[in-house]
mmCIF file of C-alpha atoms in Angstrom:
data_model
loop_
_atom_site.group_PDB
_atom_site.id
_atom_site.type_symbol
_atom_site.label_atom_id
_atom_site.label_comp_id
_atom_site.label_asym_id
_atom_site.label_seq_id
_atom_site.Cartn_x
_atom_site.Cartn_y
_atom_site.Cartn_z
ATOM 1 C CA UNK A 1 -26.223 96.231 49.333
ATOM 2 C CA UNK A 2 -26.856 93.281 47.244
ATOM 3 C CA UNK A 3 -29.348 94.289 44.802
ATOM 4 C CA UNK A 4 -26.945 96.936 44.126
ATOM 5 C CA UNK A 5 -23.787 94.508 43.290
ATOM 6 C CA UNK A 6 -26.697 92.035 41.096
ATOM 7 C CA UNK A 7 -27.701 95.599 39.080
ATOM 8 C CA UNK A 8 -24.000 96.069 38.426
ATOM 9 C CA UNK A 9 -23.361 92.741 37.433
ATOM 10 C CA UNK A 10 -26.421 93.026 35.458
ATOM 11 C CA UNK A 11 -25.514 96.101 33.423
ATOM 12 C CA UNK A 12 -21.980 94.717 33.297
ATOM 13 C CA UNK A 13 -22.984 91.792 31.302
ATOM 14 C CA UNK A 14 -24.492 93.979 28.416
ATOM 15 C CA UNK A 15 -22.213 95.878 25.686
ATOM 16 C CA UNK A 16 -23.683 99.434 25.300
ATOM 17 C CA UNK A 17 -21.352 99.621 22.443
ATOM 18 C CA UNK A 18 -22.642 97.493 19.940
ATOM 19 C CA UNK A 19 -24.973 99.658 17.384
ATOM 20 C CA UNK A 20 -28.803 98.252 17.539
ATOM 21 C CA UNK A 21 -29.873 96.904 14.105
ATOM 22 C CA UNK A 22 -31.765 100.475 12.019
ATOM 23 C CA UNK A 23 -35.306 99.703 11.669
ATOM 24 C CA UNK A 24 -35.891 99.813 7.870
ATOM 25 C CA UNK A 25 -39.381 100.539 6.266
ATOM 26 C CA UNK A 26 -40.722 98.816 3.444
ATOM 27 C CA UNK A 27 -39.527 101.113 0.651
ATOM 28 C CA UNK A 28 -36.024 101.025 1.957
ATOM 29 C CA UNK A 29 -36.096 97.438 1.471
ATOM 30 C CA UNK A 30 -37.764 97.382 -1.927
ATOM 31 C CA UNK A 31 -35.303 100.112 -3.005
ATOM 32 C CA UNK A 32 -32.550 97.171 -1.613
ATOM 33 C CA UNK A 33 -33.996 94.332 -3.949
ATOM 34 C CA UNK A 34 -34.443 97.203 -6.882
ATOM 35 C CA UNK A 35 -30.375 98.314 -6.847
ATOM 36 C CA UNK A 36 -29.377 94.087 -6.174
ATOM 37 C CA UNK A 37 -31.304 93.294 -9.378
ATOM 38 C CA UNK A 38 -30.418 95.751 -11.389
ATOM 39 C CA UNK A 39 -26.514 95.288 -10.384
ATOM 40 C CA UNK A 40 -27.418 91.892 -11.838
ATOM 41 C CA UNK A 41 -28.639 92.785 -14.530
ATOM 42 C CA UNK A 42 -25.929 94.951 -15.355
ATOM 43 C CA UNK A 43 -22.846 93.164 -13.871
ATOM 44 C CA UNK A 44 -22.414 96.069 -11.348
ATOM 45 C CA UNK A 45 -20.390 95.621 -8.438
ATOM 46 C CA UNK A 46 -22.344 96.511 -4.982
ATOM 47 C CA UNK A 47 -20.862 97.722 -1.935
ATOM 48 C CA UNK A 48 -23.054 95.782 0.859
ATOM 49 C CA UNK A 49 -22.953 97.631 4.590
ATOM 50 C CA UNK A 50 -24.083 94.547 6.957
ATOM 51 C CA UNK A 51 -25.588 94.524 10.293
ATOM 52 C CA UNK A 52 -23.158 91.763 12.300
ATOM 53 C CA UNK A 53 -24.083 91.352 15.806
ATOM 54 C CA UNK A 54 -23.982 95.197 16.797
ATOM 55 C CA UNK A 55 -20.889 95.988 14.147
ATOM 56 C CA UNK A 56 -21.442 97.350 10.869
ATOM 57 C CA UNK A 57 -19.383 95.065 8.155
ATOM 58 C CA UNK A 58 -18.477 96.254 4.613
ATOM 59 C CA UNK A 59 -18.915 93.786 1.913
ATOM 60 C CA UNK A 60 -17.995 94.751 -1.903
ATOM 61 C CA UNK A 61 -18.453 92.276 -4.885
ATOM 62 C CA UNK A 62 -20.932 91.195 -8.024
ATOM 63 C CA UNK A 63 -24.293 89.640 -6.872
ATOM 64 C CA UNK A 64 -24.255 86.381 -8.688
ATOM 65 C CA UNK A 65 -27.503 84.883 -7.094
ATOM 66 C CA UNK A 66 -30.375 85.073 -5.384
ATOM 67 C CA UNK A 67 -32.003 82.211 -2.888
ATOM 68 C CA UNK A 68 -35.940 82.465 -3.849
ATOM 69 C CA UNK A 69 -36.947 81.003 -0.769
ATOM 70 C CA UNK A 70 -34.085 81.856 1.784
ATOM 71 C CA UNK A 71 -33.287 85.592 0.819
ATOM 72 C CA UNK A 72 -29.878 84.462 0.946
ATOM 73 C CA UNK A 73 -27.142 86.010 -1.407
ATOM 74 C CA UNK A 74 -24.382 84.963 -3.011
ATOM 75 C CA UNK A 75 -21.416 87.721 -3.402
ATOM 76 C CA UNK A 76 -18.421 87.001 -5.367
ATOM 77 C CA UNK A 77 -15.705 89.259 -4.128
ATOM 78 C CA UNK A 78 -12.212 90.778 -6.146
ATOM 79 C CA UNK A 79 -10.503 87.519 -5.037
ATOM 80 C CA UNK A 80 -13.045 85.101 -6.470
ATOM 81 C CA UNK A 81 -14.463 83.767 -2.896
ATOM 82 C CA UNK A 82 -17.621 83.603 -2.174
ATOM 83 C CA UNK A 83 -19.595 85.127 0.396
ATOM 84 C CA UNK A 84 -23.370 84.416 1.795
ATOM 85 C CA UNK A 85 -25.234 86.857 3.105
ATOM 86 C CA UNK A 86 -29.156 86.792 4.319
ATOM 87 C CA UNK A 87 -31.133 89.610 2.709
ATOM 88 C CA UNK A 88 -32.261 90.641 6.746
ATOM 89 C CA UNK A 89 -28.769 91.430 7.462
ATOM 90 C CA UNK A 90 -28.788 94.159 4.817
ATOM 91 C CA UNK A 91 -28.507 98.023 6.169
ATOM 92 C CA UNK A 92 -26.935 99.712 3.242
ATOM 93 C CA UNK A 93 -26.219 99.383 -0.467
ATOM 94 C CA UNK A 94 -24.428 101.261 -2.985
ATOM 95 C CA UNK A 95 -24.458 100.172 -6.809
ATOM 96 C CA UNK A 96 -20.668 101.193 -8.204
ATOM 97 C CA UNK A 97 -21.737 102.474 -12.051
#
């Protein structure tokens, strides 16, 4: 049947592997900006876990600034790069004391 082959097609197309973004609340988030400042503060490493189109990425490095406007971040990792990251793609963080 047709409709049968365009439903398989359909479902074909989409990736039922790829982990859906976690809903956070608004406490998880302001617990988020709480740890990032305080690793500033402090010169703490943080060990970011990012939402990246369905596959959860590990980022580890000092937060050396803050975008007021964007909610971007700047991370400087072990090997002196940099890496930007926007605050929405944020799931998980864990300040190394």
């Amino acid at each position: 049947m047709p409709e049968h082959k365009a439903l398989n097609k359909k479902v074909g197309e989409v990736d039922y592997f790829l982990n859906k973004k976690p809903v956070l609340d608004e406490y998880q988030l302001e617990e988020f900006e709480h740890n990032i400042h305080y690793a500033m503060e402090y010169h703490l490493p943080i060990s970011f876990r990012l939402h990246n189109k369905g596959n959860p990425l590990e980022i580890y490095g000092h937060c050396v600034y803050i975008h007021p406007i964007t909610k971007e971040l700047r991370i400087q990792k072990k090997d002196s790069s940099f890496e930007y990251i926007h605050f929405d793609q944020i799931i998980g963080i864990i300040v190394e004391d």
